[in-house]
CSV table of C-alpha atoms in Angstrom, one decimal:
chain,number,residue,atom,x,y,z
T,247,MET,CA,5.9,20.8,26.9
T,248,SER,CA,5.7,22.9,23.7
T,249,GLY,CA,3.6,21.8,20.7
T,250,VAL,CA,6.7,21.1,18.6
T,251,SER,CA,8.3,18.9,21.2
T,252,TYR,CA,5.0,17.0,21.7
T,253,ILE,CA,4.9,16.3,18.0
T,254,LEU,CA,8.5,15.3,17.7
T,255,GLU,CA,8.1,12.8,20.6
T,256,ARG,CA,5.1,11.2,18.8
T,257,PRO,CA,6.0,11.3,15.1
T,258,LEU,CA,3.9,8.3,14.1
T,259,ALA,CA,0.7,9.7,15.6
T,260,ALA,CA,1.4,13.1,14.1
T,261,VAL,CA,2.0,11.7,10.6
T,262,PHE,CA,-1.1,9.5,10.7
T,263,VAL,CA,-3.3,12.4,11.8
T,264,ALA,CA,-1.8,14.7,9.2
T,265,ALA,CA,-2.1,12.1,6.4
T,266,LEU,CA,-5.7,11.1,7.2
T,267,SER,CA,-6.8,14.7,7.7
T,268,VAL,CA,-5.5,15.7,4.3
T,269,ARG,CA,-7.3,12.8,2.6
T,270,VAL,CA,-10.5,13.4,4.4
T,271,ALA,CA,-10.4,17.2,3.6
T,272,LEU,CA,-9.8,16.4,-0.1
T,273,LEU,CA,-12.7,13.9,-0.1
T,274,ALA,CA,-15.0,16.5,1.6
T,275,PHE,CA,-13.8,19.3,-0.8
T,276,GLY,CA,-14.5,17.0,-3.8
T,277,GLY,CA,-18.1,16.6,-2.7
T,278,SER,CA,-20.0,13.8,-4.3
T,279,ILE,CA,-17.6,12.1,-6.7
T,280,PRO,CA,-19.3,10.1,-9.5
T,281,PRO,CA,-18.2,6.5,-9.2
T,282,ASP,CA,-17.0,6.5,-12.8
T,283,ARG,CA,-14.5,9.2,-12.0
T,284,LEU,CA,-12.8,6.9,-9.5
T,285,ILE,CA,-12.1,4.2,-12.1
T,286,PRO,CA,-9.5,5.1,-14.8
T,287,PRO,CA,-9.3,2.9,-18.0
T,288,ASP,CA,-6.8,0.4,-16.5
T,289,GLY,CA,-8.9,0.2,-13.3
T,290,ARG,CA,-12.0,-0.8,-15.2
T,291,GLU,CA,-10.6,-4.3,-15.8
T,292,TYR,CA,-9.9,-4.8,-12.1
T,293,ALA,CA,-13.4,-3.4,-11.3
T,294,ALA,CA,-14.9,-6.0,-13.7
T,295,LEU,CA,-12.9,-8.8,-12.1
T,296,ALA,CA,-14.0,-7.7,-8.6
T,297,GLU,CA,-17.6,-7.5,-9.8
T,298,ASN,CA,-17.5,-11.0,-11.3
T,299,LEU,CA,-15.7,-12.4,-8.2
T,300,SER,CA,-18.4,-10.9,-6.0
T,301,GLN,CA,-21.4,-11.9,-8.0
T,302,ARG,CA,-20.3,-15.1,-9.9
T,303,ARG,CA,-17.4,-16.3,-7.9
T,304,GLU,CA,-15.4,-16.5,-11.1
T,305,PHE,CA,-12.1,-14.8,-12.0
T,306,VAL,CA,-13.3,-13.7,-15.4
T,307,ASP,CA,-13.2,-10.4,-17.3
T,308,ALA,CA,-16.1,-8.2,-18.4
T,309,GLN,CA,-16.7,-10.5,-21.4
T,310,GLY,CA,-16.8,-13.6,-19.2
T,311,ARG,CA,-13.5,-14.9,-20.4
T,312,PRO,CA,-11.0,-16.4,-17.8
T,313,GLU,CA,-8.5,-13.7,-16.8
T,314,LEU,CA,-4.9,-14.9,-17.4
T,315,SER,CA,-2.9,-11.6,-17.4
T,316,ARG,CA,-4.1,-9.8,-14.3
T,317,THR,CA,-2.9,-10.6,-10.8
T,318,PRO,CA,-5.5,-11.7,-8.3
T,319,VAL,CA,-4.7,-9.8,-5.0
T,320,TYR,CA,-6.1,-6.4,-5.9
T,321,PRO,CA,-9.5,-7.7,-7.2
T,322,LEU,CA,-9.8,-9.9,-4.0
T,323,PHE,CA,-9.0,-6.7,-2.0
T,324,LEU,CA,-11.8,-4.9,-3.8
T,325,VAL,CA,-14.2,-7.7,-3.1
T,326,ALA,CA,-13.3,-8.0,0.6
T,327,ALA,CA,-13.5,-4.2,1.0
T,328,THR,CA,-17.0,-4.0,-0.4
T,329,LYS,CA,-18.6,-7.4,0.3
T,330,PRO,CA,-20.6,-6.2,3.3
T,331,PHE,CA,-22.5,-3.9,0.9
T,332,GLY,CA,-23.6,-6.8,-1.4
T,333,ARG,CA,-21.6,-5.9,-4.4
T,334,PHE,CA,-18.5,-4.0,-5.6
T,335,LYS,CA,-18.7,-0.3,-4.6
T,336,PRO,CA,-15.8,2.0,-5.8
T,337,VAL,CA,-16.5,4.7,-3.2
T,338,VAL,CA,-16.1,2.2,-0.3
T,339,ALA,CA,-12.9,0.8,-1.8
T,340,VAL,CA,-11.5,4.3,-2.2
T,341,GLY,CA,-12.4,5.1,1.4
T,342,LEU,CA,-10.3,2.1,2.6
T,343,GLN,CA,-7.5,3.1,0.3
T,344,LEU,CA,-7.4,6.6,1.9
T,345,LEU,CA,-6.9,4.9,5.3
T,346,LEU,CA,-4.2,2.6,3.9
T,347,GLY,CA,-2.5,5.7,2.4
T,348,ALA,CA,-2.3,7.2,5.8
T,349,LEU,CA,-0.9,4.0,7.2
T,350,VAL,CA,1.8,3.9,4.5
T,351,ALA,CA,2.9,7.3,5.6
T,352,CYS,CA,3.1,5.9,9.1
T,353,GLY,CA,5.2,3.1,7.7
T,354,ALA,CA,7.6,5.5,6.2
T,355,ALA,CA,7.8,7.4,9.4
T,356,GLY,CA,8.4,4.1,11.4
T,357,LEU,CA,11.2,3.1,9.0
T,358,ALA,CA,12.9,6.5,9.4
T,359,LEU,CA,12.3,6.3,13.2
T,360,ALA,CA,14.1,2.9,13.4
T,361,LEU,CA,17.0,4.2,11.4
T,362,ARG,CA,17.4,7.9,12.2
T,363,GLY,CA,15.2,9.1,15.0
T,364,CYS,CA,12.1,11.2,15.6
T,365,GLU,CA,13.0,14.2,13.3
T,366,ALA,CA,13.7,12.0,10.4
T,367,ALA,CA,10.5,10.1,11.0
T,368,LEU,CA,8.4,13.2,10.9
T,369,ILE,CA,10.1,14.4,7.7
T,370,ALA,CA,9.8,11.1,5.9
T,371,GLY,CA,6.2,10.5,7.0
T,372,LEU,CA,5.0,14.0,6.0
T,373,PHE,CA,6.8,13.6,2.7
T,374,VAL,CA,4.8,10.5,1.9
T,375,ALA,CA,1.6,11.8,3.4
T,376,LEU,CA,1.7,15.0,1.2
T,377,ASP,CA,3.1,13.4,-2.0
T,378,VAL,CA,0.7,14.7,-4.7
T,379,SER,CA,1.1,11.6,-7.0
T,380,TYR,CA,0.4,9.2,-4.2
T,381,LEU,CA,-2.5,11.2,-3.0
T,382,GLU,CA,-4.0,11.1,-6.4
T,383,HIS,CA,-3.6,7.4,-6.7
T,384,ASN,CA,-5.4,6.9,-3.3
T,385,PHE,CA,-8.5,8.2,-4.9
T,386,LEU,CA,-8.4,5.9,-7.9
T,387,ILE,CA,-9.2,2.2,-8.4
T,388,LEU,CA,-5.6,1.2,-9.3
T,389,THR,CA,-3.3,-1.6,-8.0
T,390,GLU,CA,-0.6,1.0,-7.0
T,391,ASN,CA,-2.5,1.6,-3.7
T,392,LEU,CA,-2.3,-1.9,-2.3
T,393,PHE,CA,1.1,-2.6,-4.0
T,394,VAL,CA,2.7,0.2,-2.0
T,395,VAL,CA,1.2,-1.1,1.3
T,396,PHE,CA,2.8,-4.5,0.8
T,397,GLU,CA,6.1,-3.0,-0.3
T,398,MET,CA,6.3,-0.7,2.7
T,399,ALA,CA,5.4,-3.5,5.1
T,400,GLY,CA,8.0,-5.8,3.5
T,401,LEU,CA,10.7,-3.1,3.6
T,402,TYR,CA,10.0,-2.2,7.2
T,403,LEU,CA,10.1,-5.8,8.3
T,404,LEU,CA,13.3,-6.4,6.4
T,405,VAL,CA,15.1,-3.4,7.7
T,406,THR,CA,14.1,-4.0,11.3
T,407,ARG,CA,15.2,-7.7,10.9
T,408,LEU,CA,18.6,-6.6,9.7
T,409,ARG,CA,18.9,-4.3,12.6
T,410,ASP,CA,17.6,-6.5,15.4
T,411,GLY,CA,18.2,-10.0,14.0
T,412,GLY,CA,15.8,-13.0,14.0
T,413,THR,CA,14.2,-15.0,11.2
T,414,LEU,CA,10.5,-14.4,11.9
T,415,GLY,CA,10.7,-10.9,10.5
T,416,LEU,CA,12.5,-12.0,7.4
T,417,GLY,CA,9.8,-14.6,6.7
T,418,ALA,CA,7.1,-12.0,7.2
T,419,ALA,CA,9.0,-9.6,4.8
T,420,GLY,CA,9.1,-12.3,2.2
T,421,ALA,CA,5.4,-12.9,2.5
T,422,ALA,CA,4.7,-9.1,2.1
T,423,PHE,CA,6.9,-8.9,-1.0
T,424,SER,CA,5.1,-12.0,-2.4
T,425,LEU,CA,1.8,-10.4,-2.0
T,426,ALA,CA,3.2,-7.2,-3.6
T,427,ALA,CA,4.2,-9.3,-6.7
T,428,LEU,CA,0.7,-10.8,-6.8
T,429,THR,CA,-0.7,-7.3,-6.8
T,430,ARG,CA,1.6,-5.9,-9.4
T,431,PRO,CA,3.9,-8.2,-11.4
T,432,ILE,CA,6.7,-5.7,-11.4
T,433,GLY,CA,7.1,-6.5,-7.7
T,434,VAL,CA,8.8,-9.7,-8.7
T,435,TYR,CA,12.0,-7.8,-9.4
T,436,LEU,CA,12.3,-5.8,-6.2
T,437,PRO,CA,13.6,-8.6,-4.0
T,438,LEU,CA,16.7,-8.9,-6.2
T,439,PRO,CA,18.5,-5.8,-5.0
T,440,LEU,CA,17.1,-6.5,-1.5
T,441,ALA,CA,18.7,-9.9,-1.5
T,442,ALA,CA,22.0,-8.2,-2.1
T,443,LEU,CA,21.3,-5.9,0.9
T,444,VAL,CA,20.5,-9.0,3.1
T,445,ALA,CA,23.7,-10.8,1.9
T,446,ALA,CA,25.8,-7.7,2.6
T,447,SER,CA,24.3,-7.4,6.1
T,448,VAL,CA,24.9,-11.0,6.9
T,449,ASP,CA,28.4,-10.8,5.6
T,450,GLY,CA,29.1,-7.7,7.6
T,451,GLY,CA,27.7,-9.2,10.7
T,452,ALA,CA,29.9,-12.3,10.3
T,453,ARG,CA,33.0,-10.1,9.9
T,454,ARG,CA,32.1,-8.1,13.0
T,455,ARG,CA,31.7,-11.3,15.0
T,456,ALA,CA,35.0,-12.7,13.7
T,457,ALA,CA,36.8,-9.5,14.7
């Protein structure tokens, strides 16, 4: 079996290895990254929320005021990712985001595999794995990282449900989209076009059964 055939028969594994290798190589090439470089201005507010959740068990900003405008899921993720170390550590959170970035690339490959086969899976997965903008965000304390994870999971569950049928996958997709909206509020609007997709799929299935 040639190397190309081996890769094409295992696109998810190939994409995961490629995505993770690129991220680890960039991390090693960057050397010792100062923690403040990992937290852009917008991320500082989430870092403060995570720090206060971890130390004070309060959802308050850097000034100690109750936070009413930021969604809670990403700060909770930061706390969960770094809790074993006693307090919020940006480097640990970024390391987990690099792993999640590789898994998102696998999700894109899995979605393409379900729809178009192995070659499409490899192309889609590598496209996401090597996307420069997404790679950059994986190294920053920003909500986009976790948001994309939930959106990819929801989309995969929704598409496979429409293909295979069943209600369990649809409920799980709804839960993933809900978590995405609680990570970034803009996620509230994505289910609207997806609802049209579901309605069209159900209507098309009903017509095929009637025929």
